CSV table of C-alpha atoms in Angstrom, one decimal:
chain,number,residue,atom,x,y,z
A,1,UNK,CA,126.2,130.2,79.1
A,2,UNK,CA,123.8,128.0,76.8
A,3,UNK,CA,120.1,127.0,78.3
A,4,UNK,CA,118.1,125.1,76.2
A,5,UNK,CA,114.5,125.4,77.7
A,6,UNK,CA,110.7,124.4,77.2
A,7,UNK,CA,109.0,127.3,75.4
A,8,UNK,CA,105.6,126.4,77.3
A,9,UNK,CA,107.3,127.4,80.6
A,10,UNK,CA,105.0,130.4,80.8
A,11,UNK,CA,107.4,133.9,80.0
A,12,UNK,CA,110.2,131.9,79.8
A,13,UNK,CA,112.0,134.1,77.2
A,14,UNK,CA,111.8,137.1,78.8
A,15,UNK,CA,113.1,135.7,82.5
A,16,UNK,CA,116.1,134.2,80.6
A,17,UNK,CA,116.7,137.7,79.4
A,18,UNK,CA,120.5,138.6,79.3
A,19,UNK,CA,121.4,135.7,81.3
A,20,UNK,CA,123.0,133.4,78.2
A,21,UNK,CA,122.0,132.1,74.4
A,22,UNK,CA,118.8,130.6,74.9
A,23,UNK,CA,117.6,127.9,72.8
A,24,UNK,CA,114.1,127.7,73.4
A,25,UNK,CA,112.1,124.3,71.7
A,26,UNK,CA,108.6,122.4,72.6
A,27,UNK,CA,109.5,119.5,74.9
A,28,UNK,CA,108.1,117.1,72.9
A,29,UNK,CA,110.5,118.6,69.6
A,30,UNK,CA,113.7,118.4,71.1
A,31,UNK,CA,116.1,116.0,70.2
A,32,UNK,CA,119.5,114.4,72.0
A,33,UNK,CA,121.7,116.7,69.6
A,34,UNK,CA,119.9,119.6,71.5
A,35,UNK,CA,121.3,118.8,74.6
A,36,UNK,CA,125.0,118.8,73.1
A,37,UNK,CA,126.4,121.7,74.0
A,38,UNK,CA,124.3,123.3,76.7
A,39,UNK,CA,125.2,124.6,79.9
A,40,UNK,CA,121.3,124.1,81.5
A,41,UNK,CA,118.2,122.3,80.5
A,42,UNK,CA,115.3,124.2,82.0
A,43,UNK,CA,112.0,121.2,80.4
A,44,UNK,CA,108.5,120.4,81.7
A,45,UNK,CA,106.7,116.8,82.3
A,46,UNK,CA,106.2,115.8,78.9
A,47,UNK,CA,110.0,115.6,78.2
A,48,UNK,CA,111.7,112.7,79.6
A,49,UNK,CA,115.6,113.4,80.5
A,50,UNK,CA,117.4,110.6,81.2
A,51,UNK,CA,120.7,108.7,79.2
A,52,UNK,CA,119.5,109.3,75.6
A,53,UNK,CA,119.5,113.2,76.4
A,54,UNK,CA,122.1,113.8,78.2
A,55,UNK,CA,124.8,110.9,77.0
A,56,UNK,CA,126.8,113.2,74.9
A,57,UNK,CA,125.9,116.1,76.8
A,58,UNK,CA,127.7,119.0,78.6
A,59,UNK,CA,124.8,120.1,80.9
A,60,UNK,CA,125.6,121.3,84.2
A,61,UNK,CA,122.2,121.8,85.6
A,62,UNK,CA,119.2,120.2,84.7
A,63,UNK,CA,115.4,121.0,86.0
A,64,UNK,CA,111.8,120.1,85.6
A,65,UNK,CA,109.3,123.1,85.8
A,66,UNK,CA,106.7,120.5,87.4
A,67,UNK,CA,106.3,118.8,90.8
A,68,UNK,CA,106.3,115.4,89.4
A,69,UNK,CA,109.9,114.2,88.2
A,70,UNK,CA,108.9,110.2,87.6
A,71,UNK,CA,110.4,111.7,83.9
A,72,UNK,CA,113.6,112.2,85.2
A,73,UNK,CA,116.4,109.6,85.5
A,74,UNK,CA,117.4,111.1,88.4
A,75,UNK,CA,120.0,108.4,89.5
A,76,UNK,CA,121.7,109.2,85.9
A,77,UNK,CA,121.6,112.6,86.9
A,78,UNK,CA,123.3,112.2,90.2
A,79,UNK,CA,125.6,109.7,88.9
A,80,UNK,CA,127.0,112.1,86.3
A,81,UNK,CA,127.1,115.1,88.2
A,82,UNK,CA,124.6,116.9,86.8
A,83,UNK,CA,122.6,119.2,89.5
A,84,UNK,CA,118.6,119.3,89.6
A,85,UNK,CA,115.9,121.2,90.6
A,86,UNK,CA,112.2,120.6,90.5
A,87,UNK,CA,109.5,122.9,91.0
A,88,UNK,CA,108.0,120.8,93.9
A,89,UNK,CA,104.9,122.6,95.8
A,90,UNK,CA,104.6,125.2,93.3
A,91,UNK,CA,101.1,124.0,91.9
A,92,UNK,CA,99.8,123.1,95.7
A,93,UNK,CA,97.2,125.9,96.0
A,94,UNK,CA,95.7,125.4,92.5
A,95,UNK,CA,95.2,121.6,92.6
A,96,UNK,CA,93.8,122.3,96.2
A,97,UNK,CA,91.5,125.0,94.3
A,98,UNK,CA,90.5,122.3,91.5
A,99,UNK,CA,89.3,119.9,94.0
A,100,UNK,CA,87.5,122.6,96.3
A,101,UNK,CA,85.6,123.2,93.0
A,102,UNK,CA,85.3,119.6,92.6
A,103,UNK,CA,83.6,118.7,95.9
A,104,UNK,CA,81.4,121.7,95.5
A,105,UNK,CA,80.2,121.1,92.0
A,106,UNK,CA,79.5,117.2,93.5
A,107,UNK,CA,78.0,118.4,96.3
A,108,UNK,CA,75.6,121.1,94.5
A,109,UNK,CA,74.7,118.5,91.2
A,110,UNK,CA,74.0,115.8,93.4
A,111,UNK,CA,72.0,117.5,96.2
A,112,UNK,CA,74.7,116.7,99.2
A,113,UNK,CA,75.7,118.4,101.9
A,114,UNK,CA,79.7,118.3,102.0
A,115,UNK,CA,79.6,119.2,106.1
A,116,UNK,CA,79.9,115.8,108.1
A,117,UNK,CA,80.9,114.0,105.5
A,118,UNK,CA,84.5,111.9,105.3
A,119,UNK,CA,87.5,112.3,103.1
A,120,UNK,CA,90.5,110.3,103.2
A,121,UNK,CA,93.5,112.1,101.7
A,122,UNK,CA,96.1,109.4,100.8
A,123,UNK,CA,99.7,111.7,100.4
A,124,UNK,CA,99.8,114.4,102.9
A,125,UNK,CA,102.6,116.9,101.6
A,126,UNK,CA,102.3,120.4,99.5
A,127,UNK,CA,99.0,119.3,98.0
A,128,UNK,CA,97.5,117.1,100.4
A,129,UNK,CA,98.3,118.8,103.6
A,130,UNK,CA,96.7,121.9,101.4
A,131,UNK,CA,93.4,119.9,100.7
A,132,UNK,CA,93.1,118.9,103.7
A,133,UNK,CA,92.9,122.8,105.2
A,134,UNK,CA,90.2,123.5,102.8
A,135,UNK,CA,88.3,120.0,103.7
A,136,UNK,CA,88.4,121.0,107.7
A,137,UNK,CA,87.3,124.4,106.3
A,138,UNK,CA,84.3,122.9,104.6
A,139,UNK,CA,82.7,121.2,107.2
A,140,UNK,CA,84.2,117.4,106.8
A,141,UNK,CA,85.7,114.9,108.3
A,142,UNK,CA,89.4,114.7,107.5
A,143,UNK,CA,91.9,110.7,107.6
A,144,UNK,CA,95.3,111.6,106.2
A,145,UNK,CA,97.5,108.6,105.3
A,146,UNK,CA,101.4,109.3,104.4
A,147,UNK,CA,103.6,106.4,105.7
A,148,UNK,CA,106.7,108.1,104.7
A,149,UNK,CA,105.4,110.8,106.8
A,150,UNK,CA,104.5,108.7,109.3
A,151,UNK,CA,107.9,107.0,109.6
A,152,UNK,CA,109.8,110.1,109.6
A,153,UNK,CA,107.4,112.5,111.9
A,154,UNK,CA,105.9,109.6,114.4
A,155,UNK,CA,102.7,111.6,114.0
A,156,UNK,CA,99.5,109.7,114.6
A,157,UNK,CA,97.7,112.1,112.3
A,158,UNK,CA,99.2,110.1,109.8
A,159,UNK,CA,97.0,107.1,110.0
A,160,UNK,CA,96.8,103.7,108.3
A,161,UNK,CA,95.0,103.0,104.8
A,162,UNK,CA,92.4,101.0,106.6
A,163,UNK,CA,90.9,103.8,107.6
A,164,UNK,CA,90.9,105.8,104.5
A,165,UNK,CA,88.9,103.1,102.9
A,166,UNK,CA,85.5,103.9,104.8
A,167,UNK,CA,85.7,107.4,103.8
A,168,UNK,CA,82.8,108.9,101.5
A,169,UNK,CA,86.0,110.7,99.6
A,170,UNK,CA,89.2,109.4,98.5
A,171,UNK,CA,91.7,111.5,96.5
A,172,UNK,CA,95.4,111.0,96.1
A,173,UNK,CA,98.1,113.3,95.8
A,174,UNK,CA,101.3,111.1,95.8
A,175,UNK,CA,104.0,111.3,93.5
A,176,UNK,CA,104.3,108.0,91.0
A,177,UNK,CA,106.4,105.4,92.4
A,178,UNK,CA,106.7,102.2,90.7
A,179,UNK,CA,108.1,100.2,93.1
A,180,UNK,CA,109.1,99.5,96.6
A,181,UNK,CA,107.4,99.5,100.4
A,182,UNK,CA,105.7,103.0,99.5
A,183,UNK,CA,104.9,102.1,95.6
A,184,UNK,CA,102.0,104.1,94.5
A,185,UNK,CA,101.7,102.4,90.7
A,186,UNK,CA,98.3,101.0,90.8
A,187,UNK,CA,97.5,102.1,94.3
A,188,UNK,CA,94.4,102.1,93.5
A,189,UNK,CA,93.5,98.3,92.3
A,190,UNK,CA,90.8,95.8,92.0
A,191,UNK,CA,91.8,94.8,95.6
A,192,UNK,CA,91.5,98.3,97.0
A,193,UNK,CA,88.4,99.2,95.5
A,194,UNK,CA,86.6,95.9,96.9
A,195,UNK,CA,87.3,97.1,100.5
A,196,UNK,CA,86.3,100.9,100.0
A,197,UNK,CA,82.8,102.2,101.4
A,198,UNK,CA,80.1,101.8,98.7
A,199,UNK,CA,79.6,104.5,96.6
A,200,UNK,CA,82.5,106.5,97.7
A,201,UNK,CA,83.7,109.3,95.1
A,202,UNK,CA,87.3,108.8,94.1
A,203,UNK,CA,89.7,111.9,93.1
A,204,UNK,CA,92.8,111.6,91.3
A,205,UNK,CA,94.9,114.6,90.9
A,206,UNK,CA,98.3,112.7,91.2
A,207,UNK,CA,99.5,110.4,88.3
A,208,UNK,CA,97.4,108.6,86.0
A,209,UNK,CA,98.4,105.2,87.1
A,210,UNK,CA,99.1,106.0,90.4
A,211,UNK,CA,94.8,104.1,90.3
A,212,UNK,CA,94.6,101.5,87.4
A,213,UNK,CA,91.9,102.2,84.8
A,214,UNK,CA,90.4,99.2,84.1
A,215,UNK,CA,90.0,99.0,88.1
A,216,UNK,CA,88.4,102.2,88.5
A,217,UNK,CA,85.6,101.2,85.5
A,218,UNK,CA,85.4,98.1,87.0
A,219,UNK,CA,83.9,99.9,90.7
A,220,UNK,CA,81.9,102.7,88.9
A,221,UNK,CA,80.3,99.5,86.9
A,222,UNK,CA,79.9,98.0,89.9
A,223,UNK,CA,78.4,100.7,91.8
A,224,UNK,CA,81.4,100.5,94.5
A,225,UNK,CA,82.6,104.1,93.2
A,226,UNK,CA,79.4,106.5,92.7
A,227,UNK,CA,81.4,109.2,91.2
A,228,UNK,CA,84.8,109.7,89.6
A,229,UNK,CA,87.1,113.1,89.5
A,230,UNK,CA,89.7,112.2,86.8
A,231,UNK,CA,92.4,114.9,86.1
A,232,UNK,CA,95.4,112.6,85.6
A,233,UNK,CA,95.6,109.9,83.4
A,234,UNK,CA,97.0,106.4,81.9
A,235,UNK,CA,99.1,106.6,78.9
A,236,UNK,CA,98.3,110.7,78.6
A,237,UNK,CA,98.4,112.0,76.1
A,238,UNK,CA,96.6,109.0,74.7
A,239,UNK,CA,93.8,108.8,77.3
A,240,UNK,CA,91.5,105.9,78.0
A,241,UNK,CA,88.2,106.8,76.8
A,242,UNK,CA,86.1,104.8,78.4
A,243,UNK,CA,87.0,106.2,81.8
A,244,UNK,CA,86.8,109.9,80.1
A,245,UNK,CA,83.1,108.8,79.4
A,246,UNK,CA,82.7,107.5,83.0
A,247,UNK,CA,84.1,109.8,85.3
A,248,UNK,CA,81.8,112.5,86.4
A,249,UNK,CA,84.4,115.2,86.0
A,250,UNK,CA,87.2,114.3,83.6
A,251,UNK,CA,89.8,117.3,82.6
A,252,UNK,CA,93.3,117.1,80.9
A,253,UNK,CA,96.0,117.3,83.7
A,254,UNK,CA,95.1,121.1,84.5
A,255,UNK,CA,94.7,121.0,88.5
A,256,UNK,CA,97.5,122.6,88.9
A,257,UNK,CA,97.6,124.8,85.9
A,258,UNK,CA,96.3,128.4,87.5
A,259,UNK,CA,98.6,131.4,86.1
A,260,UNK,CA,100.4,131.8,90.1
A,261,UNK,CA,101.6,128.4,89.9
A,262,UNK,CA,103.2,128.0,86.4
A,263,UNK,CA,105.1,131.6,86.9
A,264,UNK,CA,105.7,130.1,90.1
A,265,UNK,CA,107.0,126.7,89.0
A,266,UNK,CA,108.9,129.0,86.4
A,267,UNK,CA,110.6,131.1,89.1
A,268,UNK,CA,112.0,128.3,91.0
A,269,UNK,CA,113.8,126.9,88.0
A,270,UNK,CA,115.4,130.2,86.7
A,271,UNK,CA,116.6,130.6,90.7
A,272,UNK,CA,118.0,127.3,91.0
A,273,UNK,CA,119.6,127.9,88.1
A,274,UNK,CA,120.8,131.1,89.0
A,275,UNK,CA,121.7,129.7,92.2
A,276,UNK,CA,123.8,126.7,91.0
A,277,UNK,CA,126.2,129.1,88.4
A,278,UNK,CA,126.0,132.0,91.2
A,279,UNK,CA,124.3,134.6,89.5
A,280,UNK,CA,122.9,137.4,90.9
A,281,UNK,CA,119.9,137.5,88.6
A,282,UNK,CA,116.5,136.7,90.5
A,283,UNK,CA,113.1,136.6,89.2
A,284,UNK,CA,109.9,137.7,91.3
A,285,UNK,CA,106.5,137.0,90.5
A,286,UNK,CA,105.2,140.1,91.0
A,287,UNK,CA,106.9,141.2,87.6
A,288,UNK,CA,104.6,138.2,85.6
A,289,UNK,CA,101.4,137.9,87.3
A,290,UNK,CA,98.5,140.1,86.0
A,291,UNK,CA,95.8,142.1,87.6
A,292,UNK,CA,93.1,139.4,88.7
A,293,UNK,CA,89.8,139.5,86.6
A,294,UNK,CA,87.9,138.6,89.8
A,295,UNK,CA,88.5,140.7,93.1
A,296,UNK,CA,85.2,140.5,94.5
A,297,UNK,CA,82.3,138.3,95.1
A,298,UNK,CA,79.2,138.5,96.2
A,299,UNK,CA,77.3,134.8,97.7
A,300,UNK,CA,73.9,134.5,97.4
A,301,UNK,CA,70.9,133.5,100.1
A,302,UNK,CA,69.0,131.3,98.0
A,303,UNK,CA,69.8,128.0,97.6
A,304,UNK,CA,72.1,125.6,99.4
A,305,UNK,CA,75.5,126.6,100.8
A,306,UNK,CA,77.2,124.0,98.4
A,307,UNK,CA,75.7,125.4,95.2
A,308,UNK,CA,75.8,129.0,96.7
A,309,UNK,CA,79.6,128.3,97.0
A,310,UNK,CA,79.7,126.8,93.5
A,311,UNK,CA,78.2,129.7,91.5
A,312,UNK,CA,80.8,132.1,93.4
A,313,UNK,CA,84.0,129.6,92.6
A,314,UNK,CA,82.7,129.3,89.0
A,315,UNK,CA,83.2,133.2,88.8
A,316,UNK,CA,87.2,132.6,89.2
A,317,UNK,CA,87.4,128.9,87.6
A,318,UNK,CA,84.8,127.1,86.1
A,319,UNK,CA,85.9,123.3,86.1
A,320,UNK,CA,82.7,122.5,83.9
A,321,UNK,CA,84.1,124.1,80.6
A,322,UNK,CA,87.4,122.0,81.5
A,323,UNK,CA,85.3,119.2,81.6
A,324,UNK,CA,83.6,119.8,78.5
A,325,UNK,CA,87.2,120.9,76.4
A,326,UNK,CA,88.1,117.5,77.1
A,327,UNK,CA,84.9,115.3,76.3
A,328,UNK,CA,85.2,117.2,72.7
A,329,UNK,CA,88.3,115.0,72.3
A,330,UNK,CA,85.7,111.8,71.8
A,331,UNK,CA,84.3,113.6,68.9
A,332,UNK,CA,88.4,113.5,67.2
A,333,UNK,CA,89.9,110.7,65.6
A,334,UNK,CA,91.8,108.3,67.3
A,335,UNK,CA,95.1,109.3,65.9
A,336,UNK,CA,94.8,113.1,66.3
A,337,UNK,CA,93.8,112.7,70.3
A,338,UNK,CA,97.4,112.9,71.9
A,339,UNK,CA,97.5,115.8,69.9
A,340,UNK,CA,94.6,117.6,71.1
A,341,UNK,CA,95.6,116.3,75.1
A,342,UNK,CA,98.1,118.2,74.4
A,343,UNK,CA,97.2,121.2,72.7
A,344,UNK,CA,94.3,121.3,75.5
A,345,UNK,CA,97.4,121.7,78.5
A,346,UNK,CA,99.5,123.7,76.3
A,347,UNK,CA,96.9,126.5,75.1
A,348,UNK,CA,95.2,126.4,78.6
A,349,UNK,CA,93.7,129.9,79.3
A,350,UNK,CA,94.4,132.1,81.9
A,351,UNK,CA,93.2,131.0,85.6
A,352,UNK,CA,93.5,132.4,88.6
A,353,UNK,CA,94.0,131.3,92.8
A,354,UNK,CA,91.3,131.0,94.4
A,355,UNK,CA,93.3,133.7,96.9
A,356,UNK,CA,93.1,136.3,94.4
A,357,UNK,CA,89.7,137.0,95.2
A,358,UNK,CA,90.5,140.4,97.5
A,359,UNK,CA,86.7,140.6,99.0
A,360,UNK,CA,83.7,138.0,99.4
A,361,UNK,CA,80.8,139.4,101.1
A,362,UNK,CA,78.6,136.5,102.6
A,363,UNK,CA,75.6,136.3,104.6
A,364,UNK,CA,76.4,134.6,107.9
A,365,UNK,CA,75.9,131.4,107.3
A,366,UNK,CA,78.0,130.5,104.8
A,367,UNK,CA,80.4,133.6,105.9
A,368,UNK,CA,82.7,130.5,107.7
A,369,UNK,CA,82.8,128.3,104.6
A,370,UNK,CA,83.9,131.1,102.5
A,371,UNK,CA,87.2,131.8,104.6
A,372,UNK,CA,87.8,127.7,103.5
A,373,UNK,CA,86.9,128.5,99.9
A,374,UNK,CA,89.1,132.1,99.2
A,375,UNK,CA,91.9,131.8,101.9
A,376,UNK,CA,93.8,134.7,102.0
A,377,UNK,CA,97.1,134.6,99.4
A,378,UNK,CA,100.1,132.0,101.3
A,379,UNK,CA,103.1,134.8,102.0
């Protein structure tokens, strides 16, 4: 068997170990003629696979190693036989971690109190329903909105975008969809921002244009959006930087980028393709992930719970130095900033789940918050 794979799919080599010849290339280097005579395509995000790829093709099974798969022609892909597998859910915990940190690094540099206030979470599956745990957890007011959801459960949890707009919070975890009765592209517009609560803090760790630039400049000029959290982006790699100077925490498509989820995302791909040629060979986690730098924190007494909470996420994941690798990209010329987008996702360090953390000791009244903030691992 041939597989032709991403060589940033972390330990990639060594799980395709003795299963076939393995061409492993960057995403971004491969060609058409690659895909010629391969059996599987194991790629990432920042390779599109559609008709140009796979035209003159022989592959069997094709994946993506991310949740998103707006980069796959997937109707080409059906059309032609050719079996898929994503690695949906596999980044849920770490985005939820990212915007935990988020909300308390808001909360503690602005002098807030996160307990009573309101977050509407707009896309309630892996991720959102995942957020929106941690949210209860911290004290606040949860509105989940997910019509697909709602059509296909009935649930009046699920309930309509009007009321997500008078939330202190909005962040979106949908998947891009450019058209249609659920299309996402440009969800967030001129039109939605002029009906949001004033001074609401928006959070997007979906798709870049799943909330239009120019719109979301347009209400933190305006004062309509106090605060931005940008981790996805227009055009990435060639970011807008005028919302990069804007947003209050900007980082480069990382949320989901802690070590448990990429050997995770990794793992389902090499099964599925296992699964699809029925091979016995299964990879575990277990045999990837290493010891945890963190197992044990200590919180504090002085200060506010928010900012207590924030110096004791910043010893597992510090989203401030994310923030501040990606504002060095201003100081680049224009040309060479795609490139260092992507050297910035591609060389990201080691980070670990929030659910690594073994032990927190915590006096008792921020001992609740704490079970929100390092839940115990998902089995």
């Amino acid at each position: 068997m041939k597989i032709l794979a991403d060589k940033h799919i972390p330990f990639i080599e060594k799980a395709l170990e003795g299963l076939g010849e393995a061409l492993i290339k960057h995403g971004r280097d491969m060609s058409p003629s690659d895909f010629k005579d391969i059996d599987a395509y194991l790629g990432r995000s920042v390779r599109k696979l559609g008709e140009e790829e796979l035209a003159a093709s022989t592959v069997q099974f094709a994946s993506t190693a991310s949740v998103g798969t707006d980069h796959v022609d997937k109707d080409y892909l059906e059309s032609h036989g050719i079996a898929f597998a994503s690695a949906a859910g596999c980044n849920a915990v770490s985005v939820a971690d990212y915007v935990t940190a988020s909300l308390l690094n808001l909360a503690c540099t602005r002098g807030f109190s996160l307990q009573g206030k309101s977050i509407g979470i707009v896309g309630a599956g892996n991720v959102g329903s995942r957020v929106a745990r941690r949210c209860r957890g911290l004290g606040m007011d949860v509105i989940l909105n997910d019509p697909p959801l709602r059509r296909a459960s009935g649930d009046e949890k699920y309930r309509p975008i009007d009321e997500i707009l008078g939330c202190d919070f909005i962040s979106f975890h949908t998947p891009l969809i450019r058209s249609g009765v659920d299309k996402t592209l440009h969800y967030f517009s001129n039109d939605f921002a002029s009906e949001i609560r004033p001074g609401a803090v928006l959070i997007n760790t979906s798709r870049g244009a799943v909330a239009d630039t120019e719109a979301v400049l347009k209400a933190l000029d305006s004062g309509r959006l106090s605060d931005a959290v940008i981790d996805v982006w227009e055009g990435e790699p060639d970011i807008p930087a005028r919302l990069l100077k804007k947003a209050f925490i900007a980082t480069p498509h990382i949320a989901g980028h802690a070590i448990e989820a990429k050997v995770r995302a990794m793992r389902m791909v090499v099964n599925a393709m296992c699964s699809h040629f029925q091979l016995s060979r299964r990879v575990d986690e277990k045999d990837f992930l290493p010891r945890p730098d963190v197992e044990k924190i200590k919180i504090g007494r002085a200060g506010s719970i928010e900012c207590r909470l924030n110096q004791a996420v910043k010893k597992v994941y510090d989203i401030e130095k994310d923030d501040s690798s990606l504002r060095e990209i201003l100081s680049v010329h224009k040309d060479k900033r795609p490139e260092f987008f992507d050297r910035l996702r591609r060389d990201y360090p080691v980070r670990r789940e929030f659910s690594t953390v073994k032990s927190v000791s915590a006096p008792e009244d921020a001992a609740a918050l704490c079970k929100a903030v390092f839940p115990p691992p998902e089995r």
